[in-house]
Amino acid sequence: MHKLTLALSGSIFVFALSSCGGIGTYIGPEQELKVIPQDMFYQTTGNCLQGDLEFIRLQAGGIKLWTDPSAILMAQQELYLHQDLSFDIRYREFDVSGVTFDKRMHSKVALDPATGSVSLPGLGAGKVIEENGRKYLEVNFKHSVNSPELVGKTARFRISKSDIGLDTDRVQYCGY
């Protein structure tokens, strides 16, 4: 009974916050950034000797691409932004059986420092935002890549750490 009361109290508190100016006012509103922060570029951290080598990349997933519930299809992307403002992306589509489409693309990012607009040729355009201390590259897809359902969808690429990088992994990179 105590847990139920606590859950109801928490729900009422969140509802009260959201009805008086928005919960974002209290937690932290979204803020647009005019540049791509350094920590969003593809890089390695750690080292092989310590065994903590990681590859930093941007990742987005869970984009719903189906209109028919019997034909479930989701999209996932790994984005590697480079210091020279080029990028590599791995775009994949999945259904209940596994990967149905896997494509890599390479191009150059166009960044408008006045507006903060980030254009990714062949994909779409977006902006870098910071919300609650986390940075995202929010991209609205203007090209289908493979599925027409992708056009008009928005994905939030978040900073992700992995033992797999672009064309390499920890074992290959460290040589063991």
Coordinates of N, CA and C in Angstrom, one line a residue:
M1 N 0.8 -1.2 0.0 CA 0.0 0.0 0.0 C 0.9 1.3 0.0
H2 N 2.0 1.2 0.7 CA 2.9 2.3 0.8 C 3.5 2.7 -0.6
K3 N 3.8 1.6 -1.3 CA 4.4 1.8 -2.7 C 3.4 2.4 -3.6
L4 N 2.1 2.0 -3.5 CA 1.1 2.6 -4.3 C 0.9 4.1 -4.0
T5 N 0.9 4.4 -2.7 CA 0.7 5.8 -2.3 C 1.9 6.7 -2.8
L6 N 3.1 6.1 -2.7 CA 4.3 6.8 -3.2 C 4.2 7.0 -4.7
A7 N 3.8 6.0 -5.5 CA 3.7 6.1 -6.9 C 2.7 7.1 -7.3
L8 N 1.5 7.1 -6.6 CA 0.5 8.1 -6.9 C 0.9 9.5 -6.6
S9 N 1.6 9.7 -5.5 CA 2.2 11.0 -5.1 C 3.2 11.5 -6.1
G10 N 4.1 10.6 -6.6 CA 5.0 11.0 -7.6 C 4.4 11.4 -8.9
S11 N 3.3 10.7 -9.3 CA 2.6 11.0 -10.5 C 1.9 12.3 -10.4
I12 N 1.3 12.6 -9.3 CA 0.6 13.9 -9.1 C 1.6 15.0 -9.1
F13 N 2.8 14.8 -8.5 CA 3.8 15.8 -8.5 C 4.3 16.2 -10.0
V14 N 4.5 15.1 -10.8 CA 4.9 15.3 -12.1 C 3.8 16.0 -12.9
F15 N 2.6 15.6 -12.7 CA 1.5 16.3 -13.4 C 1.4 17.7 -13.0
A16 N 1.6 18.0 -11.7 CA 1.5 19.4 -11.3 C 2.6 20.2 -11.9
L17 N 3.8 19.7 -12.0 CA 4.9 20.4 -12.6 C 4.7 20.6 -14.1
S18 N 4.1 19.6 -14.8 CA 3.9 19.7 -16.2 C 2.8 20.7 -16.5
S19 N 1.9 20.9 -15.6 CA 0.7 21.8 -15.9 C 1.0 23.2 -15.5
C20 N 2.2 23.5 -14.9 CA 2.5 24.9 -14.5 C 3.9 25.3 -15.1
G21 N 3.9 25.3 -16.5 CA 5.1 25.8 -17.1 C 5.9 24.7 -17.8
G22 N 5.5 23.5 -17.6 CA 6.3 22.4 -18.2 C 7.3 21.8 -17.3
I23 N 7.5 20.5 -17.3 CA 8.5 19.9 -16.5 C 9.9 20.3 -16.9
G24 N 10.1 20.6 -18.2 CA 11.4 21.1 -18.7 C 11.9 22.3 -17.9
T25 N 11.0 23.1 -17.5 CA 11.3 24.3 -16.7 C 12.1 24.0 -15.5
Y26 N 11.7 22.8 -14.9 CA 12.3 22.4 -13.6 C 13.5 21.5 -13.8
I27 N 13.4 20.6 -14.7 CA 14.5 19.6 -15.0 C 15.6 20.2 -15.8
G28 N 15.3 21.0 -16.8 CA 16.3 21.6 -17.6 C 15.8 21.7 -19.1
P29 N 15.5 22.8 -19.6 CA 15.0 22.9 -20.9 C 16.0 22.6 -22.0
E30 N 15.5 22.2 -23.2 CA 16.4 21.9 -24.3 C 17.1 23.2 -24.8
Q31 N 18.4 23.1 -25.1 CA 19.1 24.2 -25.5 C 19.8 23.9 -26.8
E32 N 19.7 24.7 -27.9 CA 20.4 24.5 -29.1 C 21.8 25.0 -29.0
L33 N 22.7 24.2 -29.6 CA 24.1 24.6 -29.6 C 24.5 25.0 -31.0
K34 N 25.3 26.0 -31.2 CA 25.7 26.5 -32.6 C 26.9 25.8 -33.2
V35 N 27.5 24.9 -32.4 CA 28.7 24.2 -32.9 C 28.6 22.7 -32.5
I36 N 29.4 21.9 -33.1 CA 29.4 20.5 -32.7 C 30.5 20.4 -31.6
P37 N 30.0 20.0 -30.4 CA 31.0 19.8 -29.3 C 32.1 18.8 -29.6
Q38 N 33.2 19.0 -29.1 CA 34.4 18.1 -29.3 C 34.1 16.7 -28.9
D39 N 33.3 16.4 -27.9 CA 33.0 15.1 -27.4 C 32.1 14.3 -28.3
M40 N 31.5 15.0 -29.4 CA 30.7 14.3 -30.3 C 31.4 13.7 -31.5
F41 N 32.7 14.1 -31.7 CA 33.5 13.6 -32.8 C 34.0 12.2 -32.5
Y42 N 34.1 11.4 -33.5 CA 34.6 10.0 -33.4 C 36.1 10.1 -32.9
Q43 N 36.3 9.3 -31.8 CA 37.6 9.3 -31.2 C 37.8 8.0 -30.3
T44 N 39.0 7.8 -29.9 CA 39.2 6.7 -29.0 C 39.5 7.3 -27.6
T45 N 39.1 6.6 -26.6 CA 39.5 7.0 -25.2 C 40.1 5.7 -24.5
G46 N 40.8 6.0 -23.5 CA 41.5 4.9 -22.8 C 42.7 4.4 -23.5
N47 N 43.2 3.2 -23.2 CA 44.3 2.7 -23.9 C 44.3 1.1 -23.8
C48 N 45.1 0.6 -24.7 CA 45.2 -0.9 -24.8 C 45.8 -1.6 -23.5
L49 N 46.8 -0.9 -23.0 CA 47.5 -1.5 -21.8 C 46.6 -1.6 -20.6
Q50 N 45.8 -0.6 -20.4 CA 44.8 -0.7 -19.3 C 43.6 -1.5 -19.6
G51 N 43.4 -1.8 -20.9 CA 42.2 -2.6 -21.3 C 40.9 -1.9 -21.3
D52 N 41.0 -0.5 -21.3 CA 39.8 0.3 -21.2 C 39.6 1.1 -22.5
L53 N 40.2 0.7 -23.6 CA 40.0 1.4 -24.9 C 38.5 1.3 -25.3
E54 N 38.0 2.5 -25.7 CA 36.7 2.6 -26.2 C 36.6 3.5 -27.4
F55 N 35.7 3.3 -28.3 CA 35.5 4.1 -29.4 C 34.2 5.0 -29.2
I56 N 34.3 6.3 -29.3 CA 33.2 7.2 -29.1 C 32.6 7.5 -30.5
R57 N 31.3 7.3 -30.6 CA 30.6 7.5 -31.8 C 29.2 8.0 -31.4
L58 N 28.4 8.4 -32.4 CA 27.0 8.8 -32.2 C 26.1 7.6 -32.7
Q59 N 25.0 7.4 -31.9 CA 24.2 6.3 -32.2 C 22.7 6.7 -32.0
A60 N 21.9 6.2 -33.0 CA 20.4 6.4 -32.9 C 19.8 5.1 -33.3
G61 N 18.7 4.8 -32.6 CA 18.0 3.6 -32.9 C 16.5 3.7 -32.6
G62 N 15.8 2.7 -33.0 CA 14.4 2.6 -32.7 C 13.5 3.4 -33.5
I63 N 13.9 3.7 -34.8 CA 13.0 4.5 -35.7 C 12.0 3.5 -36.3
K64 N 10.8 3.7 -36.0 CA 9.7 2.8 -36.5 C 9.5 3.1 -38.0
L65 N 9.6 2.1 -38.9 CA 9.5 2.3 -40.3 C 8.3 1.5 -40.9
W66 N 7.4 1.0 -40.0 CA 6.3 0.2 -40.6 C 5.0 0.9 -40.5
T67 N 4.1 0.6 -41.4 CA 2.8 1.2 -41.3 C 1.8 0.0 -41.1
D68 N 2.2 -1.2 -41.4 CA 1.4 -2.4 -41.2 C 2.0 -3.2 -40.0
P69 N 1.2 -3.4 -39.0 CA 1.7 -4.0 -37.8 C 2.3 -5.4 -38.0
S70 N 1.9 -6.1 -39.1 CA 2.4 -7.4 -39.4 C 3.8 -7.4 -40.1
A71 N 4.2 -6.2 -40.4 CA 5.5 -6.0 -41.1 C 6.4 -5.1 -40.3
I72 N 6.8 -5.5 -39.1 CA 7.6 -4.7 -38.2 C 9.0 -4.4 -38.9
L73 N 9.4 -3.1 -38.9 CA 10.7 -2.8 -39.5 C 11.2 -1.6 -38.7
M74 N 12.4 -1.7 -38.2 CA 13.1 -0.6 -37.4 C 14.4 -0.2 -38.0
A75 N 14.8 1.0 -37.7 CA 16.1 1.5 -38.3 C 17.1 1.8 -37.1
Q76 N 18.3 1.6 -37.4 CA 19.4 2.0 -36.4 C 20.5 2.6 -37.2
Q77 N 21.2 3.6 -36.6 CA 22.3 4.3 -37.3 C 23.5 4.5 -36.3
E78 N 24.7 4.3 -36.8 CA 25.9 4.6 -36.1 C 26.6 5.7 -36.9
L79 N 26.8 6.9 -36.3 CA 27.4 8.0 -37.0 C 28.7 8.3 -36.5
Y80 N 29.7 8.4 -37.4 CA 31.1 8.7 -37.0 C 31.4 10.1 -37.6
L81 N 31.4 11.1 -36.8 CA 31.8 12.5 -37.2 C 33.3 12.7 -37.1
H82 N 33.9 13.2 -38.1 CA 35.3 13.3 -38.1 C 35.7 14.8 -37.9
Q83 N 36.9 15.1 -37.4 CA 37.4 16.5 -37.2 C 37.3 17.3 -38.4
D84 N 37.5 16.7 -39.6 CA 37.5 17.5 -40.8 C 36.1 17.7 -41.3
L85 N 35.1 17.5 -40.5 CA 33.7 17.6 -40.8 C 33.2 16.7 -41.9
S86 N 33.9 15.6 -42.1 CA 33.3 14.5 -42.9 C 32.6 13.6 -42.0
F87 N 31.9 12.7 -42.5 CA 31.2 11.7 -41.6 C 31.1 10.3 -42.4
D88 N 31.0 9.3 -41.6 CA 30.7 8.0 -42.1 C 29.4 7.5 -41.3
I89 N 28.5 6.9 -41.9 CA 27.4 6.4 -41.2 C 27.1 4.9 -41.6
R90 N 26.7 4.2 -40.7 CA 26.2 2.8 -40.9 C 24.7 2.8 -40.6
Y91 N 23.9 2.6 -41.7 CA 22.5 2.6 -41.6 C 22.0 1.2 -41.7
R92 N 21.2 0.7 -40.7 CA 20.7 -0.7 -40.8 C 19.2 -0.7 -40.5
E93 N 18.5 -1.6 -41.2 CA 17.1 -1.9 -40.9 C 16.9 -3.3 -40.4
F94 N 16.0 -3.5 -39.5 CA 15.8 -4.8 -38.8 C 14.3 -5.1 -38.9
D95 N 14.0 -6.4 -39.0 CA 12.7 -6.9 -38.8 C 12.8 -7.9 -37.7
V96 N 11.8 -8.7 -37.5 CA 11.8 -9.7 -36.4 C 12.8 -10.8 -36.7
S97 N 13.2 -11.0 -37.9 CA 14.2 -12.0 -38.3 C 15.6 -11.6 -38.2
G98 N 15.9 -10.3 -38.2 CA 17.2 -9.8 -38.1 C 17.4 -8.6 -39.1
V99 N 18.7 -8.4 -39.5 CA 19.1 -7.3 -40.4 C 18.5 -7.6 -41.8
T100 N 17.8 -6.6 -42.3 CA 17.3 -6.7 -43.7 C 18.0 -5.8 -44.7
F101 N 18.7 -4.8 -44.1 CA 19.4 -3.8 -45.0 C 20.5 -3.2 -44.2
D102 N 21.7 -3.1 -44.8 CA 22.9 -2.6 -44.1 C 23.7 -1.8 -45.2
K103 N 23.8 -0.5 -44.9 CA 24.5 0.4 -45.9 C 25.4 1.3 -45.2
R104 N 26.6 1.6 -45.7 CA 27.5 2.6 -45.2 C 27.6 3.7 -46.2
M105 N 27.6 4.9 -45.7 CA 27.7 6.1 -46.5 C 28.8 7.0 -46.0
H106 N 29.4 7.8 -46.9 CA 30.5 8.8 -46.5 C 30.2 10.1 -47.2
S107 N 30.3 11.2 -46.4 CA 30.0 12.5 -47.0 C 30.6 13.6 -46.1
K108 N 30.3 14.8 -46.4 CA 30.9 16.0 -45.7 C 29.7 16.7 -45.0
V109 N 29.9 17.0 -43.7 CA 28.9 17.8 -43.0 C 28.9 19.2 -43.4
A110 N 27.8 19.8 -43.5 CA 27.7 21.3 -43.7 C 27.1 21.9 -42.5
L111 N 27.9 22.7 -41.8 CA 27.5 23.3 -40.5 C 27.4 24.8 -40.7
D112 N 26.2 25.4 -40.4 CA 26.0 26.8 -40.4 C 26.1 27.3 -39.0
P113 N 27.3 28.0 -38.7 CA 27.5 28.5 -37.4 C 26.6 29.5 -36.9
A114 N 26.0 30.3 -37.8 CA 25.0 31.3 -37.4 C 23.7 30.7 -36.8
T115 N 23.2 29.6 -37.5 CA 22.0 29.0 -37.0 C 22.2 27.8 -36.2
G116 N 23.3 27.1 -36.4 CA 23.6 25.8 -35.8 C 23.1 24.7 -36.6
S117 N 22.6 24.9 -37.8 CA 22.0 23.9 -38.6 C 23.1 23.0 -39.1
V118 N 22.9 21.7 -39.0 CA 23.9 20.7 -39.4 C 23.2 19.9 -40.6
S119 N 23.8 19.9 -41.8 CA 23.3 19.2 -42.9 C 24.2 18.0 -43.2
L120 N 23.5 16.8 -43.3 CA 24.2 15.6 -43.6 C 23.7 15.1 -45.0
P121 N 24.4 15.4 -46.0 CA 24.0 15.0 -47.4 C 23.6 13.5 -47.5
G122 N 22.5 13.2 -48.2 CA 22.1 11.9 -48.3 C 21.2 11.4 -47.2
L123 N 21.2 12.2 -46.1 CA 20.3 11.8 -45.0 C 19.3 12.8 -44.6
G124 N 19.7 14.0 -44.2 CA 18.8 15.1 -43.8 C 19.6 16.2 -43.1
A125 N 18.8 16.9 -42.3 CA 19.4 18.1 -41.6 C 18.9 18.1 -40.1
G126 N 19.7 18.7 -39.3 CA 19.3 18.8 -37.9 C 20.1 19.9 -37.1
K127 N 20.2 19.6 -35.8 CA 20.9 20.6 -35.0 C 21.4 19.8 -33.7
V128 N 22.4 20.4 -33.1 CA 22.9 19.8 -31.9 C 22.2 20.5 -30.7
I129 N 21.7 19.7 -29.9 CA 20.9 20.2 -28.7 C 21.5 19.6 -27.4
E130 N 21.3 20.3 -26.3 CA 21.7 19.8 -25.0 C 20.5 19.8 -24.2
E131 N 20.2 18.7 -23.5 CA 19.0 18.6 -22.7 C 19.4 17.8 -21.4
N132 N 19.2 18.4 -20.3 CA 19.5 17.8 -19.0 C 20.9 17.3 -18.9
G133 N 21.8 18.1 -19.5 CA 23.3 17.8 -19.5 C 23.7 16.8 -20.5
R134 N 22.8 16.3 -21.3 CA 23.2 15.3 -22.4 C 23.1 16.0 -23.7
K135 N 24.1 15.7 -24.6 CA 24.1 16.3 -25.9 C 23.6 15.3 -27.0
Y136 N 22.9 15.8 -27.9 CA 22.3 15.0 -29.0 C 22.5 15.7 -30.3
L137 N 22.6 15.0 -31.4 CA 22.5 15.5 -32.7 C 21.1 15.0 -33.2
E138 N 20.2 16.0 -33.3 CA 18.8 15.6 -33.7 C 18.7 15.8 -35.2
V139 N 18.4 14.8 -35.9 CA 18.4 14.8 -37.4 C 17.0 14.4 -37.9
N140 N 16.5 15.3 -38.8 CA 15.2 15.0 -39.5 C 15.6 14.4 -40.9
F141 N 15.2 13.2 -41.1 CA 15.6 12.6 -42.4 C 14.8 13.1 -43.6
K142 N 15.5 13.5 -44.6 CA 14.9 14.1 -45.8 C 15.1 13.1 -47.0
H143 N 15.8 12.0 -46.8 CA 16.1 11.0 -47.8 C 15.7 9.7 -47.3
S144 N 15.3 8.8 -48.2 CA 14.8 7.5 -47.7 C 15.9 6.5 -47.4
V145 N 17.1 6.6 -47.9 CA 18.2 5.7 -47.8 C 17.7 4.3 -48.3
N146 N 16.7 3.7 -47.7 CA 16.2 2.4 -48.3 C 14.7 2.4 -48.2
S147 N 14.1 2.8 -47.1 CA 12.7 2.8 -46.9 C 12.0 4.2 -47.0
P148 N 11.0 4.3 -47.8 CA 10.4 5.7 -47.9 C 9.8 6.1 -46.5
E149 N 9.5 5.2 -45.6 CA 8.9 5.6 -44.3 C 9.9 6.4 -43.5
L150 N 11.2 6.4 -43.8 CA 12.2 7.1 -43.1 C 12.1 8.6 -43.3
V151 N 11.6 9.0 -44.4 CA 11.5 10.5 -44.7 C 10.5 11.1 -43.8
G152 N 11.0 12.2 -43.1 CA 10.2 12.9 -42.2 C 10.3 12.5 -40.7
K153 N 11.0 11.4 -40.5 CA 11.2 10.9 -39.2 C 12.4 11.6 -38.6
T154 N 12.4 11.7 -37.3 CA 13.5 12.4 -36.5 C 14.2 11.4 -35.6
A155 N 15.5 11.5 -35.6 CA 16.3 10.6 -34.7 C 17.2 11.5 -33.9
R156 N 17.4 11.1 -32.6 CA 18.4 11.7 -31.7 C 19.6 10.8 -31.6
F157 N 20.7 11.3 -32.2 CA 21.9 10.6 -32.1 C 22.6 11.0 -30.8
R158 N 22.9 10.0 -29.9 CA 23.5 10.3 -28.6 C 24.9 9.8 -28.7
I159 N 25.7 10.3 -27.8 CA 27.1 9.8 -27.6 C 27.1 8.4 -27.1
S160 N 27.8 7.6 -27.7 CA 27.8 6.2 -27.3 C 29.3 5.7 -27.3
K161 N 29.6 4.8 -26.3 CA 30.9 4.2 -26.2 C 30.8 2.8 -26.5
S162 N 31.8 2.3 -27.3 CA 31.7 0.9 -27.7 C 33.1 0.3 -27.9
D163 N 33.2 -1.0 -27.9 CA 34.5 -1.6 -28.2 C 34.6 -1.9 -29.7
I164 N 33.7 -1.5 -30.4 CA 33.7 -1.6 -31.9 C 33.7 -0.2 -32.5
G165 N 34.7 0.1 -33.4 CA 34.8 1.4 -34.0 C 34.6 1.3 -35.5
L166 N 34.9 2.3 -36.2 CA 34.8 2.3 -37.6 C 35.9 1.5 -38.3
D167 N 35.5 0.4 -38.9 CA 36.5 -0.5 -39.6 C 37.5 -1.2 -38.6
T168 N 37.2 -1.2 -37.4 CA 38.1 -1.9 -36.4 C 37.3 -2.2 -35.2
D169 N 37.9 -3.0 -34.3 CA 37.4 -3.2 -33.0 C 38.6 -3.2 -32.0
R170 N 38.3 -3.4 -30.7 CA 39.3 -3.3 -29.7 C 40.4 -4.3 -30.0
V171 N 40.1 -5.5 -30.3 CA 41.1 -6.6 -30.6 C 42.0 -6.2 -31.7
Q172 N 41.4 -5.8 -32.8 CA 42.2 -5.4 -34.0 C 43.1 -4.2 -33.7
Y173 N 42.5 -3.2 -33.1 CA 43.2 -1.9 -32.8 C 44.4 -2.2 -31.9
C174 N 44.2 -3.0 -30.9 CA 45.3 -3.3 -29.9 C 46.2 -4.4 -30.3
G175 N 45.8 -5.2 -31.3 CA 46.7 -6.2 -31.8 C 46.7 -7.5 -30.9
Y176 N 45.7 -7.7 -30.2 CA 45.6 -9.0 -29.4 C 44.3 -9.6 -29.4

